[in-house]
Coordinates of C-alpha atoms and ligand atoms in Angstrom, one line a residue:
Chain A
M101 CA 104.9 106.4 80.1
K102 CA 103.7 108.0 83.6
L103 CA 102.6 105.9 86.2
L104 CA 101.0 106.2 89.5
V105 CA 100.4 103.9 92.5
C106 CA 97.8 105.1 95.3
I107 CA 99.1 104.1 98.8
K108 CA 97.2 103.8 102.1
Q109 CA 98.6 103.2 105.3
V110 CA 96.3 101.1 107.9
P111 CA 96.8 100.3 111.0
D112 CA 98.4 96.7 111.9
L113 CA 95.3 94.6 112.1
E114 CA 96.1 92.4 114.9
S115 CA 95.9 95.3 117.0
R116 CA 93.0 96.4 119.9
F117 CA 90.4 99.0 118.4
K118 CA 89.1 101.6 120.4
P119 CA 86.6 104.0 119.3
N120 CA 87.7 107.9 119.0
A121 CA 86.7 110.5 121.3
E122 CA 83.9 111.1 118.4
G123 CA 82.8 107.5 118.1
V124 CA 83.0 107.2 114.5
W125 CA 86.7 105.7 113.8
Y126 CA 89.1 104.0 115.6
N127 CA 91.1 106.0 118.0
E128 CA 95.4 106.1 117.0
T129 CA 97.0 106.1 120.0
D130 CA 99.3 102.7 120.5
L131 CA 98.5 101.8 117.0
A132 CA 101.3 100.7 114.9
F133 CA 101.1 101.8 111.1
R134 CA 101.6 100.3 107.7
M135 CA 101.2 99.8 104.2
N136 CA 97.8 99.0 103.2
E137 CA 98.6 95.0 102.2
Y138 CA 96.5 95.5 98.7
D139 CA 98.3 98.1 97.9
E140 CA 102.2 96.3 98.4
Y141 CA 100.6 94.1 95.4
A142 CA 100.1 97.4 93.6
V143 CA 103.2 99.5 93.9
E144 CA 105.3 95.8 92.8
Q145 CA 103.2 95.6 90.0
A146 CA 103.7 99.1 88.9
I147 CA 107.7 99.0 89.6
L148 CA 107.6 95.8 87.7
L149 CA 105.7 97.4 84.9
R150 CA 108.4 100.5 85.2
E151 CA 111.4 98.3 85.4
K152 CA 110.1 96.7 82.1
L153 CA 109.6 100.1 80.1
G154 CA 113.0 101.6 81.3
E155 CA 114.1 104.8 80.2
G156 CA 111.6 107.5 79.9
A157 CA 109.3 105.9 81.8
E158 CA 108.2 107.2 85.6
L159 CA 106.6 106.1 88.4
T160 CA 104.7 108.3 91.5
V161 CA 103.7 107.3 94.4
L162 CA 100.9 108.9 96.1
S163 CA 99.2 108.8 99.7
I164 CA 96.6 110.7 101.4
G165 CA 97.2 111.0 105.1
P166 CA 98.7 112.9 108.1
D167 CA 102.3 113.1 108.8
R168 CA 102.7 109.3 109.8
V169 CA 102.0 108.0 106.5
V170 CA 105.6 109.2 104.7
E171 CA 106.5 106.1 106.3
A172 CA 105.0 104.3 104.0
I173 CA 105.8 106.4 101.2
K174 CA 109.4 105.9 102.0
K175 CA 109.2 102.0 101.8
S176 CA 107.3 102.9 98.1
L177 CA 110.3 104.6 97.2
A178 CA 112.7 101.9 98.6
M179 CA 110.8 99.2 96.8
G180 CA 111.2 100.9 93.0
C181 CA 109.3 103.9 93.0
D182 CA 110.8 107.0 91.5
N183 CA 109.2 110.3 93.5
A184 CA 106.0 110.6 95.6
A185 CA 103.3 113.1 96.3
H186 CA 102.2 113.3 99.7
I187 CA 98.9 114.8 100.4
Q188 CA 99.0 115.8 103.6
D189 CA 95.6 115.6 105.3
P190 CA 95.5 115.1 109.2
A191 CA 91.8 114.5 108.7
A192 CA 91.5 111.8 106.0
S193 CA 90.2 109.4 108.0
A194 CA 87.0 111.5 108.8
K195 CA 86.9 111.3 104.6
D196 CA 84.3 109.3 102.8
P197 CA 85.7 107.1 99.7
W198 CA 84.1 109.6 97.4
Q199 CA 86.0 112.5 98.7
I200 CA 89.3 110.7 98.8
A201 CA 89.0 109.7 95.2
S202 CA 88.1 113.4 94.2
V203 CA 91.5 114.4 95.5
I204 CA 93.5 111.8 93.8
A205 CA 91.6 112.8 90.5
T206 CA 92.1 116.4 91.2
Y207 CA 95.7 116.0 91.7
A208 CA 95.9 113.6 88.4
K209 CA 93.7 115.1 86.2
D210 CA 96.5 117.4 84.6
K211 CA 99.5 114.9 84.5
N212 CA 98.9 112.3 82.0
F213 CA 99.6 109.2 83.8
D214 CA 98.8 106.3 81.7
I215 CA 98.0 103.8 84.2
I216 CA 97.0 104.4 87.8
F217 CA 97.5 101.3 90.0
T218 CA 95.2 101.0 93.7
G219 CA 94.6 98.0 96.1
M220 CA 91.5 96.4 95.3
Q221 CA 90.3 98.0 99.0
S222 CA 91.7 99.5 102.2
Q223 CA 92.2 96.8 104.9
D224 CA 90.9 99.1 107.6
R225 CA 88.1 101.3 105.8
G226 CA 87.4 98.4 103.2
S227 CA 85.1 100.5 100.8
A228 CA 86.7 98.8 97.7
Q229 CA 85.8 102.0 95.5
V230 CA 88.1 104.5 95.8
G231 CA 90.2 103.2 92.7
V232 CA 87.2 102.6 90.9
T233 CA 85.6 106.2 91.5
V234 CA 89.2 107.5 90.7
A235 CA 88.9 105.9 87.2
E236 CA 85.0 107.3 86.9
L237 CA 86.3 110.8 87.7
L238 CA 89.1 110.7 85.2
G239 CA 87.1 108.8 82.5
F240 CA 89.5 106.1 82.4
G241 CA 88.9 102.8 81.6
C242 CA 89.0 100.2 84.8
T243 CA 89.1 96.8 85.9
T244 CA 89.4 95.3 89.2
T245 CA 90.3 92.6 91.4
I246 CA 93.4 91.7 88.9
V247 CA 95.9 88.7 89.7
G248 CA 97.5 89.1 86.5
F249 CA 98.4 91.7 84.5
D250 CA 100.5 92.1 81.0
Y251 CA 101.2 95.7 79.7
D252 CA 102.1 96.0 75.8
N253 CA 101.9 98.8 73.5
G254 CA 99.3 100.9 74.8
T255 CA 97.1 97.8 75.8
I256 CA 96.6 96.0 79.3
T257 CA 95.7 92.4 79.8
A258 CA 94.3 91.5 83.2
K259 CA 93.0 88.7 85.0
R260 CA 90.3 89.6 86.8
E261 CA 89.5 86.8 89.8
L262 CA 85.9 85.6 90.4
E263 CA 84.2 84.0 93.0
G264 CA 85.2 80.1 93.5
G265 CA 88.4 80.8 91.9
I266 CA 87.2 81.5 88.0
K267 CA 89.1 84.1 86.0
G268 CA 87.9 86.5 83.5
V269 CA 90.4 88.0 81.3
V270 CA 89.8 91.5 79.7
K271 CA 91.9 93.6 77.4
L272 CA 91.9 97.5 78.3
K273 CA 93.7 100.3 76.2
T274 CA 95.3 102.8 78.2
P275 CA 94.6 105.2 79.9
A276 CA 93.7 103.1 82.5
L277 CA 93.2 102.4 86.1
V278 CA 93.6 98.6 87.2
T279 CA 93.2 97.1 91.5
C280 CA 95.2 94.8 92.5
Q281 CA 94.1 91.7 94.6
M282 CA 96.3 89.5 96.6
G283 CA 98.4 87.1 95.1
L284 CA 99.0 89.2 91.6
N285 CA 102.6 89.2 92.7
V286 CA 105.0 88.6 95.8
P287 CA 105.8 92.1 96.7
R288 CA 109.7 92.9 97.3
Y289 CA 111.3 93.8 100.3
P290 CA 113.3 97.1 100.5
T291 CA 117.0 96.3 100.4
L292 CA 119.6 98.6 102.4
P293 CA 121.4 100.1 99.5
N294 CA 118.0 101.0 97.7
I295 CA 116.5 102.3 100.9
M296 CA 119.4 104.4 101.4
K297 CA 119.1 105.6 97.7
A298 CA 115.4 106.3 98.4
K299 CA 116.7 109.1 100.6
K300 CA 117.4 111.3 97.9
K301 CA 114.2 110.9 96.0
E302 CA 111.8 113.7 96.0
I303 CA 108.4 113.5 98.3
T304 CA 106.4 116.8 96.9
V305 CA 104.4 118.1 100.0
I306 CA 100.8 119.0 99.0
P307 CA 98.4 120.6 101.6
V308 CA 95.0 118.6 100.6
A309 CA 93.4 122.3 100.5
E310 CA 94.6 122.8 97.5
L311 CA 92.9 119.5 95.8
Q312 CA 89.9 119.3 98.0
A313 CA 86.4 120.6 97.0
E314 CA 83.8 118.2 97.8
E315 CA 81.2 117.4 100.4
P316 CA 80.9 113.8 101.8
L317 CA 78.2 111.9 100.1
A318 CA 77.7 109.0 103.7
T319 CA 78.9 109.8 107.0
T320 CA 79.6 107.4 109.7
T321 CA 77.7 107.5 113.1
S322 CA 79.2 104.7 115.2
F323 CA 82.4 103.0 115.5
H324 CA 82.0 99.8 117.4
P325 CA 82.5 96.2 118.0
P326 CA 80.6 93.7 116.7
A327 CA 77.9 92.4 119.0
K328 CA 79.0 89.4 120.8
K329 CA 77.5 86.1 119.7
G330 CA 78.2 84.5 122.7
G331 CA 78.0 80.6 123.3
G332 CA 81.5 80.3 122.2
I333 CA 84.3 78.9 125.1
V334 CA 87.2 81.1 125.3
L335 CA 90.2 78.9 126.9
E336 CA 93.3 81.0 128.2
G337 CA 96.2 80.2 130.3
D338 CA 98.3 76.7 130.4
V339 CA 99.1 75.3 126.9
G340 CA 98.8 72.0 128.8
D341 CA 95.7 72.2 130.6
M342 CA 93.8 74.3 127.5
V343 CA 95.2 70.9 125.7
E344 CA 93.2 68.4 128.1
K345 CA 90.3 70.9 128.0
V346 CA 90.1 70.7 124.3
I347 CA 89.9 67.2 124.2
A348 CA 87.3 67.0 126.7
I349 CA 85.1 69.4 124.9
L350 CA 85.6 67.0 121.2
K351 CA 84.9 64.2 122.7
D352 CA 82.0 65.6 124.5
K353 CA 80.4 67.7 121.6
T354 CA 81.5 65.7 118.5
A355 CA 82.0 62.7 116.9
V356 CA 85.1 62.8 116.0
L357 CA 87.4 61.7 118.8
R358 CA 86.2 58.7 121.0
Chain B
M638 CA 60.9 102.8 99.6
K639 CA 61.9 101.5 96.5
T640 CA 64.6 99.4 95.5
L641 CA 66.5 98.6 92.2
L642 CA 68.5 95.5 92.5
I643 CA 70.9 94.1 90.4
G644 CA 70.9 90.6 89.4
E645 CA 73.9 88.3 88.5
Y646 CA 74.4 86.4 85.6
R647 CA 77.7 84.3 84.9
E648 CA 78.6 81.9 82.1
G649 CA 74.8 81.6 80.9
K650 CA 73.4 81.3 84.3
L651 CA 71.3 83.3 86.4
L652 CA 73.2 83.2 89.8
E653 CA 71.0 82.1 92.8
S654 CA 72.8 85.0 94.9
T655 CA 70.4 87.1 93.3
Y656 CA 68.0 85.9 95.6
E657 CA 69.8 87.4 98.5
L658 CA 69.0 91.0 96.9
L659 CA 65.2 89.9 97.2
G660 CA 66.1 89.0 101.0
F661 CA 67.4 92.6 101.2
A662 CA 65.0 94.4 99.7
G663 CA 62.3 92.5 101.8
E664 CA 64.1 93.3 105.5
L665 CA 64.3 97.0 104.2
G666 CA 60.0 96.5 103.7
A667 CA 60.7 98.1 99.7
E668 CA 59.4 97.8 97.0
T669 CA 61.3 96.3 94.3
A670 CA 61.9 96.2 90.5
M671 CA 65.3 94.6 89.2
L672 CA 67.6 94.7 86.2
L673 CA 69.1 91.8 84.8
V674 CA 71.9 91.4 82.1
G675 CA 71.1 87.8 81.4
S676 CA 69.0 85.7 79.1
D677 CA 65.3 84.8 78.6
N678 CA 65.9 81.2 79.1
Q679 CA 67.2 82.3 82.6
L680 CA 64.6 84.4 84.3
P681 CA 64.8 84.6 88.2
A682 CA 61.2 83.3 89.9
Y683 CA 60.0 86.6 91.0
G684 CA 57.1 88.2 89.8
G685 CA 57.9 91.8 89.7
T686 CA 59.2 94.2 86.9
L687 CA 62.4 93.2 85.2
Y688 CA 64.3 95.3 83.3
L689 CA 66.5 92.8 81.1
A690 CA 69.0 93.0 78.6
D691 CA 70.8 90.2 76.6
A692 CA 74.0 89.1 77.7
A693 CA 74.9 87.5 74.6
T694 CA 75.1 91.0 73.0
C695 CA 75.6 93.4 75.8
G696 CA 78.3 90.8 77.6
E697 CA 78.6 89.4 80.9
Y698 CA 81.1 92.0 82.1
N699 CA 80.9 95.0 80.3
P700 CA 80.6 97.7 83.0
D701 CA 80.3 100.7 81.1
L702 CA 77.3 99.2 78.9
H703 CA 76.0 97.5 81.9
K704 CA 76.5 101.2 83.9
K705 CA 74.2 103.0 80.9
L706 CA 71.5 100.7 81.3
I707 CA 71.1 100.8 84.9
L708 CA 71.1 104.5 84.3
E709 CA 68.6 104.6 81.8
V710 CA 66.3 102.4 84.6
V711 CA 67.5 104.7 87.0
Q712 CA 65.9 107.4 85.1
K713 CA 62.3 105.3 85.0
E714 CA 62.0 103.9 88.1
S715 CA 64.2 106.5 90.4
P716 CA 64.6 104.3 93.3
D717 CA 65.9 105.0 96.7
Y718 CA 68.4 102.5 96.7
I719 CA 70.3 100.6 93.6
V720 CA 71.2 97.5 95.1
F721 CA 74.1 95.8 94.3
L722 CA 76.0 92.2 95.6
H723 CA 79.3 92.6 97.2
S724 CA 80.8 90.3 94.6
S725 CA 83.4 90.7 91.7
Y726 CA 80.7 92.2 89.4
G727 CA 79.0 94.2 92.1
W728 CA 81.9 96.4 93.9
D729 CA 83.2 96.4 90.1
L730 CA 80.2 98.2 88.8
A731 CA 78.6 99.9 91.6
P732 CA 81.4 102.7 92.5
R733 CA 81.0 103.4 88.7
V734 CA 77.1 103.9 89.0
A735 CA 77.4 105.7 91.8
A736 CA 79.9 107.9 90.8
A737 CA 77.5 108.8 87.7
L738 CA 75.0 109.7 89.9
K739 CA 76.9 111.4 92.3
I740 CA 75.4 109.6 95.6
A741 CA 76.4 107.9 98.3
K742 CA 78.1 104.4 97.8
I743 CA 77.9 102.3 101.2
S744 CA 79.9 98.9 100.7
E745 CA 79.5 95.3 102.0
V746 CA 76.3 96.0 104.2
I747 CA 75.7 93.3 106.4
A748 CA 72.9 94.6 108.6
I749 CA 70.1 97.3 108.2
T750 CA 69.7 100.0 111.1
D751 CA 67.7 102.9 111.8
G752 CA 68.4 104.9 108.8
G753 CA 71.6 103.5 108.2
F754 CA 73.1 100.4 107.1
E755 CA 75.8 98.1 109.2
V756 CA 79.2 97.5 107.7
G757 CA 82.5 95.7 108.8
C758 CA 85.9 97.2 108.8
C759 CA 89.4 96.9 110.5
N760 CA 89.2 93.2 108.7
A761 CA 85.8 92.3 109.8
K762 CA 87.1 93.0 113.3
M763 CA 85.0 96.1 114.1
R764 CA 81.5 97.7 112.7
R765 CA 80.4 100.6 111.4
S766 CA 76.9 102.4 111.1
V767 CA 76.8 104.4 108.0
K768 CA 74.1 106.7 106.4
P769 CA 73.8 108.0 103.2
V770 CA 73.9 111.9 103.0
T771 CA 72.4 112.0 99.6
A772 CA 68.5 111.4 98.9
K773 CA 69.8 108.4 96.8
A774 CA 72.1 105.9 97.9
V775 CA 74.1 102.7 95.7
V776 CA 74.6 100.0 98.2
T777 CA 76.6 96.5 97.9
I778 CA 75.5 93.7 100.3
Q779 CA 77.7 91.0 101.7
A780 CA 77.3 87.6 100.4
G781 CA 75.3 85.6 102.8
A782 CA 74.4 88.1 105.2
F783 CA 71.0 88.4 103.8
T784 CA 68.7 85.2 103.8
A785 CA 67.8 84.6 100.0
K786 CA 64.3 84.8 99.5
Q787 CA 62.7 83.1 96.2
P788 CA 59.1 84.5 95.8
G789 CA 58.1 82.8 92.7
G790 CA 56.3 83.9 90.1
T791 CA 56.9 85.0 86.5
P792 CA 58.6 88.7 86.1
D793 CA 56.9 91.6 84.0
V794 CA 60.1 91.5 82.1
H795 CA 60.9 95.1 80.0
K796 CA 63.3 94.7 77.6
L797 CA 66.0 96.9 77.4
A798 CA 68.5 97.5 73.9
A799 CA 71.7 98.3 74.7
T800 CA 74.1 100.0 72.0
G801 CA 78.0 100.7 72.3
G802 CA 80.6 99.2 73.8
G803 CA 83.1 100.3 76.1
A804 CA 86.6 100.6 77.8
L805 CA 87.1 97.0 78.1
E806 CA 87.4 93.9 75.6
F807 CA 86.1 90.9 77.6
I808 CA 88.5 87.8 76.2
G809 CA 87.0 84.7 77.9
Y810 CA 87.1 83.0 81.1
E811 CA 89.7 80.6 82.8
P812 CA 88.5 77.9 85.0
A813 CA 89.4 77.2 88.4
E814 CA 92.6 75.3 88.8
K815 CA 92.0 71.7 89.1
K816 CA 91.5 70.3 92.8
D817 CA 93.4 67.3 94.0
V818 CA 91.5 67.0 97.0
D819 CA 87.9 67.5 97.5
L820 CA 87.5 69.0 100.9
G821 CA 83.8 69.4 100.6
K822 CA 83.8 65.8 101.8
A823 CA 86.3 65.7 104.6
E824 CA 84.9 65.1 107.7
I825 CA 87.7 67.1 109.5
I826 CA 90.1 69.7 108.5
V827 CA 92.6 71.7 110.3
S828 CA 93.9 74.8 108.3
A829 CA 96.6 76.8 108.4
G830 CA 96.4 80.1 108.6
R831 CA 99.2 82.9 108.1
G832 CA 99.5 83.0 111.9
V833 CA 101.6 79.7 111.5
G834 CA 104.1 82.0 110.6
K835 CA 106.2 80.2 107.4
K836 CA 105.9 77.5 105.0
D837 CA 108.3 75.0 107.3
N838 CA 106.0 75.0 110.4
I839 CA 103.0 73.6 107.9
P840 CA 104.2 70.1 108.6
L841 CA 103.2 70.7 112.4
I842 CA 99.7 71.4 111.2
Q843 CA 99.4 68.5 108.5
A844 CA 100.5 66.3 111.4
L845 CA 97.4 67.3 113.8
A846 CA 94.9 67.0 110.6
T847 CA 96.6 63.3 110.1
A848 CA 96.4 62.6 113.9
L849 CA 92.7 63.1 113.6
G850 CA 92.1 61.4 110.6
G851 CA 91.4 65.0 108.5
E852 CA 92.8 66.7 105.7
L853 CA 94.7 70.0 105.5
G854 CA 93.3 73.3 104.6
A855 CA 94.6 77.0 104.3
S856 CA 93.7 80.6 103.8
R857 CA 94.7 82.6 101.2
P858 CA 97.5 84.0 102.5
V859 CA 99.0 80.8 102.9
V860 CA 98.5 79.6 99.6
D861 CA 99.4 82.9 97.7
A862 CA 102.8 82.4 99.2
E863 CA 103.0 78.8 98.0
W864 CA 103.2 76.8 101.5
V865 CA 100.7 75.0 100.5
N866 CA 98.8 74.1 97.0
H867 CA 95.6 76.0 96.3
S868 CA 93.4 72.7 95.9
H869 CA 93.4 73.0 99.9
Q870 CA 91.9 76.6 100.1
V871 CA 89.1 77.3 102.1
G872 CA 87.0 80.2 101.0
T873 CA 85.0 82.8 98.5
T874 CA 88.2 82.2 96.2
G875 CA 88.1 78.3 96.8
Q876 CA 86.3 75.5 98.2
T877 CA 83.5 75.6 100.4
V878 CA 83.5 73.1 103.1
S879 CA 81.0 71.7 106.0
P880 CA 83.2 68.9 108.3
K881 CA 82.0 67.8 111.5
L882 CA 84.9 70.0 112.7
Y883 CA 86.9 72.5 111.6
I884 CA 90.4 73.6 113.1
A885 CA 91.7 77.3 112.4
C886 CA 95.4 77.5 113.1
G887 CA 96.7 81.3 113.1
I888 CA 93.5 82.0 111.3
S889 CA 91.9 85.6 111.7
G890 CA 88.3 85.1 110.6
A891 CA 88.3 87.7 107.4
I892 CA 84.8 87.5 105.9
Q893 CA 86.1 85.4 102.5
H894 CA 87.4 82.8 104.7
L895 CA 84.3 82.5 106.8
A896 CA 82.2 82.0 103.7
G897 CA 83.7 79.1 103.3
M898 CA 83.8 77.2 106.4
K899 CA 81.3 78.8 108.9
K900 CA 78.7 76.3 108.3
S901 CA 80.9 73.4 109.9
D902 CA 79.6 71.6 112.3
F903 CA 82.4 72.8 115.2
I904 CA 84.7 74.8 115.1
V905 CA 87.8 75.3 117.2
A906 CA 90.2 78.3 116.6
I907 CA 93.6 78.7 117.7
N908 CA 94.5 82.5 117.9
K909 CA 97.0 84.4 120.3
D910 CA 94.7 87.0 119.3
K911 CA 91.6 87.4 121.8
D912 CA 89.8 89.7 119.6
A913 CA 90.3 87.8 116.5
P914 CA 87.0 88.1 114.2
I915 CA 87.0 83.7 113.8
G916 CA 86.2 84.0 117.6
E917 CA 82.6 85.1 116.5
I918 CA 81.8 82.4 115.3
A919 CA 84.6 79.8 117.1
D920 CA 82.7 76.8 119.6
V921 CA 86.2 77.0 121.3
L922 CA 88.6 79.8 120.7
V923 CA 92.1 78.6 122.3
V924 CA 94.2 81.4 123.1
A925 CA 97.6 80.5 122.5
D926 CA 100.4 80.0 120.1
V927 CA 99.9 77.5 117.4
M928 CA 103.4 76.6 117.5
Q929 CA 103.0 76.2 120.9
F930 CA 99.6 74.6 120.9
V931 CA 99.4 72.4 118.2
P932 CA 102.3 70.2 118.6
A933 CA 100.7 69.4 122.0
L934 CA 97.3 68.6 121.2
T935 CA 98.8 66.1 118.2
A936 CA 100.8 64.5 120.6
K937 CA 97.7 63.9 123.2
V938 CA 95.5 62.8 119.8
A939 CA 98.1 60.6 118.8
K940 CA 98.2 58.8 121.9
Ligands
FAD1104 C1 87.9 89.0 96.9 C2 89.0 88.1 97.9 C3 88.8 86.9 97.7 C4 89.1 86.2 98.7 N1 89.2 85.0 98.9 C5 89.8 84.2 100.2 C6 89.7 82.9 100.4 O1 89.2 82.1 99.5 N2 89.8 82.2 101.1 C7 90.7 82.7 102.7 O2 91.2 82.9 103.7 N3 91.0 84.3 102.3 C8 90.1 84.8 101.1 N4 90.2 86.2 101.0 C9 91.5 86.9 101.9 C10 91.4 87.5 103.2 O3 90.4 88.6 102.8 C11 92.1 87.6 104.6 O4 92.9 88.3 104.1 C12 92.7 86.2 104.6 O5 91.5 85.1 104.8 C13 93.6 86.0 105.8 O6 94.1 85.0 106.2 P1 94.7 84.6 107.5 O7 93.9 84.7 108.4 O8 95.2 83.1 107.3 O9 95.5 85.7 107.6 P2 95.7 87.3 108.9 O10 94.5 87.7 108.0 O11 96.8 87.7 108.8 O12 95.5 86.4 110.1 C14 96.2 85.7 110.7 C15 95.6 85.8 112.4 O13 97.0 84.9 112.9 C16 97.1 85.3 114.3 N5 98.7 84.9 114.7 C17 99.4 85.1 114.3 N6 100.5 84.5 114.9 C18 100.6 83.9 115.4 C19 100.7 82.8 116.4 N7 102.2 82.4 116.5 N8 99.9 81.8 117.3 C20 98.3 82.0 117.0 N9 97.8 83.0 116.2 C21 98.7 83.6 115.4 C22 96.6 86.5 114.2 O14 96.4 86.9 115.4 C23 95.7 86.6 113.4 O15 94.5 86.5 113.8 C24 90.1 87.0 99.9 C25 89.9 88.6 99.8 C26 89.5 89.0 99.0 C27 89.2 90.7 98.5
AMP1105 N1 94.3 107.9 101.7 C1 94.7 107.2 100.9 N2 95.4 107.3 99.7 C2 95.9 107.0 98.9 N3 95.7 105.9 98.6 C3 94.5 105.7 98.9 C4 93.7 105.9 100.1 N4 92.4 105.6 100.8 C5 92.6 104.4 99.7 N5 92.9 104.3 98.8 C6 93.5 103.6 97.5 O1 92.0 103.1 97.1 C7 92.1 101.5 97.3 C8 90.9 101.4 98.1 O2 90.4 102.0 98.9 P1 89.0 101.9 99.5 O3 87.9 102.4 98.8 O4 89.2 102.5 100.8 O5 89.2 100.3 100.0 C9 93.4 101.6 98.4 O6 93.9 100.4 98.0 C10 94.3 102.8 97.9 O7 95.1 102.3 96.6

């Protein structure tokens, strides 16, 4: 069986974001990057399945982006993916989800993957559409937002998470694509021996021009902070002083402290 | 301008969120037609055109078939925008429709701007203005972003006959985990987020809740990591709360968390990041390390 997991590298979300020169996305200077959280669940689930299948199964991790994304690829290899495809694209962040999905589908179309795993959304772009679009382009069955996954003999049983904590149970035949939600599993930390072993695993580098032909269907015209609603009080400084102030505010503005 | 609104129906009921689609279309000043895979006896209070397929035969979750129905109606109505909620139904189905038509898909719209849409990004910290390049577009709207509009009336129903299955077989629903605390009734909630750092620190948050006579709440990662059990989770996939006082400790303020607590009367947030999106709705944002601030506050409250 052939498995593929798609990962995106995203900035640490506790960073400060400033618009880039074009004003349509963030400036990357000073940002630290790591693997998109939702993709960690996807990688872990793909590895769990790969381990269950044993001999003969192969798990490829794919990421589109500039050279920095190799860090996230290496982490996936150290977690347990067999090999990697780095689709080299310094301008990936300027592409719309349709273009990203088209690149992945073009890469995958003649490789006979049985199951593709993606995150349910990327934390920076948050479009929640790359995975589903890849499935449509490949004609794969697809289900989203999974918090439970089981595979047996060509059939996936997945649990989708719905609003309010209700779940929907679905079955689908491979080839299929699933998009992974938080809580699906507990992603492992790469161990030192596995980090060393991963250094020998193959990373195929493919320039995006070999896979990209699509024009964008949507464009970003501006990237900016939310309009400040104001009203809120911001306290900074000495902890003791802030405690006094909070107590005073609670006494003044709420009926919960007397 | 014309919109095709895709209504929502689950476990035999029309979902109220369907009316938010009408709110969005109203703000856009667009004509509307609606499509619903639902039932005759659960019609929306809406006097316009309603394309109705029967959920009993089409299934409530059968994306391939629902996509087919939508494409059929798009042929007839030729809408400028096909509008879904950004929900477990919408984010699953909308990209399929957009891909089939090869048109723009704009996700989780929070506002309408001049010729385009405003969407959140970077975990709700930032915003983007996005415009479709294609003449038509698929749009999903953020839950709660547009005020629900219930125009009243009885729809002009056009029945859709559906045939064919899909790649998926829907097995059934599993109910949400039973709650052992009803946060909905709590007057004071002190919630722990990932910023609390580790499970061992939860008692310090619980201590503040206890000192105030309130309940412990939590964000989802804290529940997923099993620091706190699911019945304490606040948000779209947890409980919706509206206490007199909500204290968010080390919670960034992602939309799915805010959806569960933004109706609280008074919100205090403790976060070391001054730009955390929770600051947008907090009445007081304390920029501090939770592990320093919370025990100090507890000590004062307990006196
Ligand atoms: C379909 C769906 C449904 C979801 N449902 C829910 C839901 O019901 N409820 C929910 O909560 N989430 C839900 N989520 C997840 C949500 O998107 C966020 O990922 C989650 O709310 C983040 O939790 P957090 O704020 O605790 O963690 P983070 O986003 O990681 O934020 C941690 C915060 O703590 C701050 N911090 C770190 N260290 C400290 C310190 N020492 N002192 C002070 N501050 C510190 C950081 O600055 C940061 O702002 C859902 C997501 C999806 C996609
Ligand atoms: N540049 C990328 N390279 C590889 N996979 C990606 C990329 N962008 C998005 N994805 C995948 O698509 C999912 C959904 O992303 P998005 O539609 O941007 O929210 C992510 O969780 C990844 O699994």
